[in-house]
PDB file of C-alpha atoms in Angstrom:
ATOM      1  CA  UNK A   1     128.743 127.534 110.570  1.00 72.00           C
ATOM      2  CA  UNK A   2     130.596 126.922 113.714  1.00 80.00           C
ATOM      3  CA  UNK A   3     128.634 128.454 116.572  1.00 91.00           C
ATOM      4  CA  UNK A   4     132.006 128.793 119.483  1.00 96.00           C
ATOM      5  CA  UNK A   5     135.285 129.483 117.407  1.00 96.00           C
ATOM      6  CA  UNK A   6     138.571 129.021 118.812  1.00 97.00           C
ATOM      7  CA  UNK A   7     142.025 128.833 118.299  1.00 96.00           C
ATOM      8  CA  UNK A   8     145.353 128.289 118.023  1.00 97.00           C
ATOM      9  CA  UNK A   9     144.977 124.387 116.646  1.00 96.00           C
ATOM     10  CA  UNK A  10     147.601 123.613 117.726  1.00 97.00           C
ATOM     11  CA  UNK A  11     149.743 125.117 120.555  1.00 98.00           C
ATOM     12  CA  UNK A  12     153.422 123.608 122.095  1.00 98.00           C
ATOM     13  CA  UNK A  13     154.352 125.159 125.646  1.00 98.00           C
ATOM     14  CA  UNK A  14     157.821 123.920 127.517  1.00 98.00           C
ATOM     15  CA  UNK A  15     157.307 122.732 130.598  1.00 98.00           C
ATOM     16  CA  UNK A  16     156.338 125.401 133.517  1.00 98.00           C
ATOM     17  CA  UNK A  17     155.164 128.220 131.234  1.00 98.00           C
ATOM     18  CA  UNK A  18     151.705 129.127 130.779  1.00 98.00           C
ATOM     19  CA  UNK A  19     148.875 127.615 127.941  1.00 98.00           C
ATOM     20  CA  UNK A  20     146.240 129.837 126.223  1.00 98.00           C
ATOM     21  CA  UNK A  21     143.507 128.727 124.465  1.00 98.00           C
ATOM     22  CA  UNK A  22     141.140 131.277 122.943  1.00 98.00           C
ATOM     23  CA  UNK A  23     137.246 130.835 122.353  1.00 98.00           C
ATOM     24  CA  UNK A  24     134.819 132.982 120.309  1.00 98.00           C
ATOM     25  CA  UNK A  25     130.776 133.709 120.273  1.00 97.00           C
ATOM     26  CA  UNK A  26     128.317 135.463 119.313  1.00 94.00           C
ATOM     27  CA  UNK A  27     125.232 133.775 120.484  1.00 94.00           C
ATOM     28  CA  UNK A  28     123.932 135.834 123.552  1.00 93.00           C
ATOM     29  CA  UNK A  29     121.862 132.449 124.531  1.00 93.00           C
ATOM     30  CA  UNK A  30     125.079 131.087 125.671  1.00 94.00           C
ATOM     31  CA  UNK A  31     124.884 131.038 129.642  1.00 93.00           C
ATOM     32  CA  UNK A  32     127.184 128.416 130.221  1.00 94.00           C
ATOM     33  CA  UNK A  33     131.078 127.784 129.097  1.00 96.00           C
ATOM     34  CA  UNK A  34     132.681 124.508 130.073  1.00 96.00           C
ATOM     35  CA  UNK A  35     135.965 123.586 128.724  1.00 98.00           C
ATOM     36  CA  UNK A  36     136.444 119.634 127.839  1.00 97.00           C
ATOM     37  CA  UNK A  37     140.116 117.721 128.601  1.00 98.00           C
ATOM     38  CA  UNK A  38     140.491 114.460 125.551  1.00 97.00           C
ATOM     39  CA  UNK A  39     143.549 112.014 126.133  1.00 97.00           C
ATOM     40  CA  UNK A  40     144.237 110.165 123.002  1.00 94.00           C
ATOM     41  CA  UNK A  41     141.654 107.323 123.004  1.00 93.00           C
ATOM     42  CA  UNK A  42     139.397 108.514 125.655  1.00 95.00           C
ATOM     43  CA  UNK A  43     135.864 110.832 125.650  1.00 96.00           C
ATOM     44  CA  UNK A  44     136.167 114.182 126.769  1.00 97.00           C
ATOM     45  CA  UNK A  45     136.066 114.747 130.353  1.00 97.00           C
ATOM     46  CA  UNK A  46     134.708 118.445 132.098  1.00 96.00           C
ATOM     47  CA  UNK A  47     137.777 120.076 133.192  1.00 97.00           C
ATOM     48  CA  UNK A  48     136.456 123.752 134.702  1.00 96.00           C
ATOM     49  CA  UNK A  49     133.568 126.048 133.877  1.00 95.00           C
ATOM     50  CA  UNK A  50     132.151 129.662 134.497  1.00 95.00           C
ATOM     51  CA  UNK A  51     129.175 131.220 133.907  1.00 93.00           C
ATOM     52  CA  UNK A  52     128.637 135.055 132.602  1.00 90.00           C
ATOM     53  CA  UNK A  53     128.477 136.501 136.187  1.00 91.00           C
ATOM     54  CA  UNK A  54     131.868 136.148 136.882  1.00 93.00           C
ATOM     55  CA  UNK A  55     134.436 137.277 134.756  1.00 94.00           C
ATOM     56  CA  UNK A  56     137.333 134.401 136.454  1.00 96.00           C
ATOM     57  CA  UNK A  57     137.455 131.020 137.225  1.00 96.00           C
ATOM     58  CA  UNK A  58     140.660 129.119 138.715  1.00 97.00           C
ATOM     59  CA  UNK A  59     140.500 126.137 139.581  1.00 96.00           C
ATOM     60  CA  UNK A  60     144.316 124.629 140.493  1.00 97.00           C
ATOM     61  CA  UNK A  61     146.597 125.467 137.441  1.00 98.00           C
ATOM     62  CA  UNK A  62     143.549 126.246 135.368  1.00 98.00           C
ATOM     63  CA  UNK A  63     141.876 129.596 135.210  1.00 98.00           C
ATOM     64  CA  UNK A  64     138.879 130.650 132.340  1.00 97.00           C
ATOM     65  CA  UNK A  65     139.106 133.932 131.796  1.00 96.00           C
ATOM     66  CA  UNK A  66     135.420 135.569 130.829  1.00 96.00           C
ATOM     67  CA  UNK A  67     134.871 139.075 128.689  1.00 95.00           C
ATOM     68  CA  UNK A  68     130.952 138.821 128.402  1.00 94.00           C
ATOM     69  CA  UNK A  69     131.063 142.517 126.266  1.00 94.00           C
ATOM     70  CA  UNK A  70     133.589 141.355 123.997  1.00 96.00           C
ATOM     71  CA  UNK A  71     131.957 137.438 123.718  1.00 96.00           C
ATOM     72  CA  UNK A  72     135.049 135.556 124.254  1.00 97.00           C
ATOM     73  CA  UNK A  73     137.198 133.453 127.179  1.00 97.00           C
ATOM     74  CA  UNK A  74     139.908 131.956 127.160  1.00 98.00           C
ATOM     75  CA  UNK A  75     141.847 129.092 129.186  1.00 98.00           C
ATOM     76  CA  UNK A  76     144.347 129.707 131.195  1.00 98.00           C
ATOM     77  CA  UNK A  77     146.889 126.702 131.978  1.00 98.00           C
ATOM     78  CA  UNK A  78     149.075 127.738 134.365  1.00 98.00           C
ATOM     79  CA  UNK A  79     152.927 125.525 135.324  1.00 98.00           C
ATOM     80  CA  UNK A  80     152.327 123.722 132.662  1.00 98.00           C
ATOM     81  CA  UNK A  81     153.100 119.915 132.965  1.00 98.00           C
ATOM     82  CA  UNK A  82     153.739 117.148 130.196  1.00 97.00           C
ATOM     83  CA  UNK A  83     150.478 115.167 131.779  1.00 97.00           C
ATOM     84  CA  UNK A  84     148.562 118.584 130.565  1.00 98.00           C
ATOM     85  CA  UNK A  85     149.362 116.650 126.741  1.00 98.00           C
ATOM     86  CA  UNK A  86     146.095 116.480 125.348  1.00 98.00           C
ATOM     87  CA  UNK A  87     142.896 118.177 123.394  1.00 97.00           C
ATOM     88  CA  UNK A  88     140.431 120.915 124.916  1.00 98.00           C
ATOM     89  CA  UNK A  89     137.267 122.169 123.480  1.00 97.00           C
ATOM     90  CA  UNK A  90     135.499 124.718 124.553  1.00 98.00           C
ATOM     91  CA  UNK A  91     131.710 124.694 124.595  1.00 96.00           C
ATOM     92  CA  UNK A  92     128.453 126.830 125.447  1.00 96.00           C
ATOM     93  CA  UNK A  93     125.246 126.049 126.470  1.00 94.00           C
ATOM     94  CA  UNK A  94     122.028 128.380 125.451  1.00 90.00           C
ATOM     95  CA  UNK A  95     120.075 129.617 128.643  1.00 86.00           C
ATOM     96  CA  UNK A  96     117.207 126.564 129.758  1.00 83.00           C
ATOM     97  CA  UNK A  97     119.304 124.143 126.969  1.00 84.00           C
ATOM     98  CA  UNK A  98     121.172 120.932 127.589  1.00 85.00           C
ATOM     99  CA  UNK A  99     122.836 120.392 124.156  1.00 90.00           C
ATOM    100  CA  UNK A 100     127.028 121.805 123.931  1.00 93.00           C
ATOM    101  CA  UNK A 101     128.252 123.431 120.681  1.00 94.00           C
ATOM    102  CA  UNK A 102     131.820 122.751 120.510  1.00 95.00           C
ATOM    103  CA  UNK A 103     134.609 124.477 119.529  1.00 96.00           C
ATOM    104  CA  UNK A 104     137.143 122.794 116.853  1.00 96.00           C
ATOM    105  CA  UNK A 105     139.686 121.910 120.136  1.00 96.00           C
ATOM    106  CA  UNK A 106     143.106 122.121 120.245  1.00 97.00           C
ATOM    107  CA  UNK A 107     145.716 119.885 120.287  1.00 97.00           C
ATOM    108  CA  UNK A 108     148.434 120.326 123.016  1.00 98.00           C
ATOM    109  CA  UNK A 109     151.883 119.206 123.653  1.00 98.00           C
ATOM    110  CA  UNK A 110     154.027 120.225 126.831  1.00 98.00           C
ATOM    111  CA  UNK A 111     157.455 119.840 125.967  1.00 97.00           C
ATOM    112  CA  UNK A 112     159.771 118.305 129.135  1.00 93.00           C
TER     113      UNK A 112
ATOM    114  CA  UNK B  27     129.341 102.822 138.654  1.00 78.00           C
ATOM    115  CA  UNK B  28     130.105 101.876 134.906  1.00 84.00           C
ATOM    116  CA  UNK B  29     129.171 105.456 134.214  1.00 94.00           C
ATOM    117  CA  UNK B  30     129.169 105.842 130.251  1.00 97.00           C
ATOM    118  CA  UNK B  31     129.160 102.522 128.368  1.00 97.00           C
ATOM    119  CA  UNK B  32     129.839 102.214 124.429  1.00 98.00           C
ATOM    120  CA  UNK B  33     130.313  99.271 121.986  1.00 97.00           C
ATOM    121  CA  UNK B  34     131.609  98.372 120.178  1.00 97.00           C
ATOM    122  CA  UNK B  35     135.363 100.111 120.471  1.00 97.00           C
ATOM    123  CA  UNK B  36     135.463  99.669 116.680  1.00 97.00           C
ATOM    124  CA  UNK B  37     134.039  99.133 113.677  1.00 97.00           C
ATOM    125  CA  UNK B  38     134.302  98.845 109.755  1.00 97.00           C
ATOM    126  CA  UNK B  39     131.252  98.491 107.498  1.00 97.00           C
ATOM    127  CA  UNK B  40     130.896  98.510 103.682  1.00 97.00           C
ATOM    128  CA  UNK B  41     129.056 101.084 102.498  1.00 98.00           C
ATOM    129  CA  UNK B  42     125.138 100.107 102.510  1.00 97.00           C
ATOM    130  CA  UNK B  43     125.214  98.578 105.537  1.00 97.00           C
ATOM    131  CA  UNK B  44     123.335  98.880 108.177  1.00 96.00           C
ATOM    132  CA  UNK B  45     124.842  98.912 112.441  1.00 96.00           C
ATOM    133  CA  UNK B  46     123.887 100.112 115.851  1.00 98.00           C
ATOM    134  CA  UNK B  47     126.236 101.760 117.597  1.00 98.00           C
ATOM    135  CA  UNK B  48     125.296 101.182 121.727  1.00 98.00           C
ATOM    136  CA  UNK B  49     125.112 103.346 124.505  1.00 98.00           C
ATOM    137  CA  UNK B  50     124.243 102.824 128.157  1.00 98.00           C
ATOM    138  CA  UNK B  51     124.588 104.253 131.356  1.00 97.00           C
ATOM    139  CA  UNK B  52     123.623 103.474 135.433  1.00 95.00           C
ATOM    140  CA  UNK B  53     123.739 106.837 136.550  1.00 94.00           C
ATOM    141  CA  UNK B  54     120.300 107.566 135.783  1.00 94.00           C
ATOM    142  CA  UNK B  55     120.387 110.092 133.806  1.00 94.00           C
ATOM    143  CA  UNK B  56     117.620 112.053 132.035  1.00 94.00           C
ATOM    144  CA  UNK B  57     119.578 113.547 129.421  1.00 95.00           C
ATOM    145  CA  UNK B  58     121.386 111.602 126.848  1.00 96.00           C
ATOM    146  CA  UNK B  59     123.166 112.982 123.127  1.00 96.00           C
ATOM    147  CA  UNK B  60     125.328 111.487 120.352  1.00 97.00           C
ATOM    148  CA  UNK B  61     127.952 113.576 119.168  1.00 97.00           C
ATOM    149  CA  UNK B  62     130.860 112.764 115.737  1.00 97.00           C
ATOM    150  CA  UNK B  63     134.200 114.224 116.015  1.00 97.00           C
ATOM    151  CA  UNK B  64     135.996 114.564 113.095  1.00 94.00           C
ATOM    152  CA  UNK B  65     139.400 116.341 112.918  1.00 88.00           C
ATOM    153  CA  UNK B  66     139.402 120.269 112.711  1.00 85.00           C
ATOM    154  CA  UNK B  67     135.752 120.184 113.625  1.00 88.00           C
ATOM    155  CA  UNK B  68     135.515 119.410 117.016  1.00 90.00           C
ATOM    156  CA  UNK B  69     132.396 117.244 118.350  1.00 95.00           C
ATOM    157  CA  UNK B  70     129.051 118.215 116.791  1.00 95.00           C
ATOM    158  CA  UNK B  71     125.236 116.976 118.180  1.00 95.00           C
ATOM    159  CA  UNK B  72     123.399 114.545 115.983  1.00 97.00           C
ATOM    160  CA  UNK B  73     120.820 113.036 117.999  1.00 97.00           C
ATOM    161  CA  UNK B  74     120.203 113.992 121.726  1.00 95.00           C
ATOM    162  CA  UNK B  75     117.273 112.548 124.123  1.00 96.00           C
ATOM    163  CA  UNK B  76     116.113 114.795 127.139  1.00 94.00           C
ATOM    164  CA  UNK B  77     113.755 110.889 128.640  1.00 93.00           C
ATOM    165  CA  UNK B  78     112.692 107.760 127.696  1.00 94.00           C
ATOM    166  CA  UNK B  79     110.636 108.292 124.728  1.00 95.00           C
ATOM    167  CA  UNK B  80     111.590 111.623 123.473  1.00 95.00           C
ATOM    168  CA  UNK B  81     114.429 112.233 121.199  1.00 96.00           C
ATOM    169  CA  UNK B  82     115.012 115.265 118.722  1.00 95.00           C
ATOM    170  CA  UNK B  83     117.539 115.665 116.168  1.00 96.00           C
ATOM    171  CA  UNK B  84     120.676 117.606 116.864  1.00 94.00           C
ATOM    172  CA  UNK B  85     123.362 119.648 113.847  1.00 92.00           C
ATOM    173  CA  UNK B  86     124.527 116.689 112.064  1.00 95.00           C
ATOM    174  CA  UNK B  87     121.052 114.083 112.028  1.00 96.00           C
ATOM    175  CA  UNK B  88     121.010 112.855 108.413  1.00 96.00           C
ATOM    176  CA  UNK B  89     121.649 108.996 108.135  1.00 96.00           C
ATOM    177  CA  UNK B  90     121.356 108.708 111.896  1.00 97.00           C
ATOM    178  CA  UNK B  91     118.556 107.061 114.062  1.00 97.00           C
ATOM    179  CA  UNK B  92     117.986 106.879 117.584  1.00 97.00           C
ATOM    180  CA  UNK B  93     115.571 106.033 119.868  1.00 96.00           C
ATOM    181  CA  UNK B  94     115.212 105.960 123.621  1.00 97.00           C
ATOM    182  CA  UNK B  95     113.226 102.779 125.197  1.00 97.00           C
ATOM    183  CA  UNK B  96     114.508 103.067 129.000  1.00 96.00           C
ATOM    184  CA  UNK B  97     117.004 105.503 130.795  1.00 96.00           C
ATOM    185  CA  UNK B  98     119.430 103.661 130.473  1.00 97.00           C
ATOM    186  CA  UNK B  99     119.847 103.041 126.816  1.00 97.00           C
ATOM    187  CA  UNK B 100     120.496 104.808 124.254  1.00 98.00           C
ATOM    188  CA  UNK B 101     121.239 103.359 120.484  1.00 98.00           C
ATOM    189  CA  UNK B 102     122.427 104.883 117.776  1.00 98.00           C
ATOM    190  CA  UNK B 103     121.852 102.925 114.575  1.00 98.00           C
ATOM    191  CA  UNK B 104     123.445 104.083 111.268  1.00 97.00           C
ATOM    192  CA  UNK B 105     120.475 103.018 108.736  1.00 92.00           C
ATOM    193  CA  UNK B 106     122.870 101.937 105.065  1.00 96.00           C
ATOM    194  CA  UNK B 107     126.308 103.162 106.006  1.00 96.00           C
ATOM    195  CA  UNK B 108     128.347 105.791 103.732  1.00 97.00           C
ATOM    196  CA  UNK B 109     132.111 106.603 104.158  1.00 97.00           C
ATOM    197  CA  UNK B 110     131.342 110.185 105.207  1.00 96.00           C
ATOM    198  CA  UNK B 111     130.336 108.802 108.480  1.00 97.00           C
ATOM    199  CA  UNK B 112     133.381 107.438 108.777  1.00 97.00           C
ATOM    200  CA  UNK B 113     134.390 109.297 112.484  1.00 98.00           C
ATOM    201  CA  UNK B 114     134.513 108.621 116.485  1.00 98.00           C
ATOM    202  CA  UNK B 115     131.114 108.737 117.743  1.00 98.00           C
ATOM    203  CA  UNK B 116     130.752 109.869 121.219  1.00 98.00           C
ATOM    204  CA  UNK B 117     127.734 109.067 123.588  1.00 98.00           C
ATOM    205  CA  UNK B 118     127.411 111.219 126.797  1.00 96.00           C
ATOM    206  CA  UNK B 119     124.725 112.162 129.744  1.00 96.00           C
ATOM    207  CA  UNK B 120     123.908 114.104 132.462  1.00 93.00           C
ATOM    208  CA  UNK B 121     121.051 115.219 134.988  1.00 88.00           C
ATOM    209  CA  UNK B 122     119.661 117.588 133.231  1.00 74.00           C
ATOM    210  CA  UNK B 123     122.392 119.886 134.647  1.00 68.00           C
ATOM    211  CA  UNK B 124     126.019 121.285 133.377  1.00 76.00           C
ATOM    212  CA  UNK B 125     128.487 118.376 133.634  1.00 89.00           C
ATOM    213  CA  UNK B 126     128.095 115.776 130.417  1.00 93.00           C
ATOM    214  CA  UNK B 127     129.718 112.499 131.030  1.00 95.00           C
ATOM    215  CA  UNK B 128     130.776 111.376 128.379  1.00 96.00           C
ATOM    216  CA  UNK B 129     131.917 107.881 127.338  1.00 97.00           C
ATOM    217  CA  UNK B 130     134.718 106.279 125.788  1.00 97.00           C
ATOM    218  CA  UNK B 131     133.882 105.944 121.831  1.00 97.00           C
ATOM    219  CA  UNK B 132     133.706 103.996 118.481  1.00 98.00           C
ATOM    220  CA  UNK B 133     135.970 104.608 116.030  1.00 97.00           C
ATOM    221  CA  UNK B 134     133.922 103.766 112.716  1.00 98.00           C
ATOM    222  CA  UNK B 135     135.582 103.164 109.582  1.00 97.00           C
ATOM    223  CA  UNK B 136     133.056 102.972 106.490  1.00 97.00           C
ATOM    224  CA  UNK B 137     134.660 101.537 103.143  1.00 97.00           C
TER     225      UNK B 137
END
């Protein structure tokens, strides 16, 4: 059973557009929600993360929006660039634990 | 720092063969883990360790063994490879805080 549900599976966006990837969860013990970025042939790397005490976190062109009551969080990539083309994974971790539960991934393609 | 290193990068096995995937980190991280990545399924946790001498099972442990004799190394053993174990395997480590650092992966094919 997938603990973190991610959509869409793939996404194509024009350069300069906004990319939006959504994730949902049920486990109320989750208290840390990171997003990882993975380029072909490489391991995932942490992009940005949020805790449920805030509703939004922004780092450059990347923003996480968090809705605690709906148990949903999303990644917004503003002014998307061809270099952002990668697979993005959302994840979640329970309080006091180290293990991450990952979503199924979204392959983003930004067209020049 | 080399970070998290994995060997080999690629491996082809025949059904029933055994092998060990190597993982090492030079960041003195206590927490290490192994994931497998399959298309449409994301990354799934196989085994993890919170320190030398301590290991535990993740979501998909069957067919795999691990040990942690040192802080630096966390090898993953396939005892009798099956085609269902064809996957990309990632090792990760963290200080026990938030960010996990991933290795470059091992692409395994079992024929």
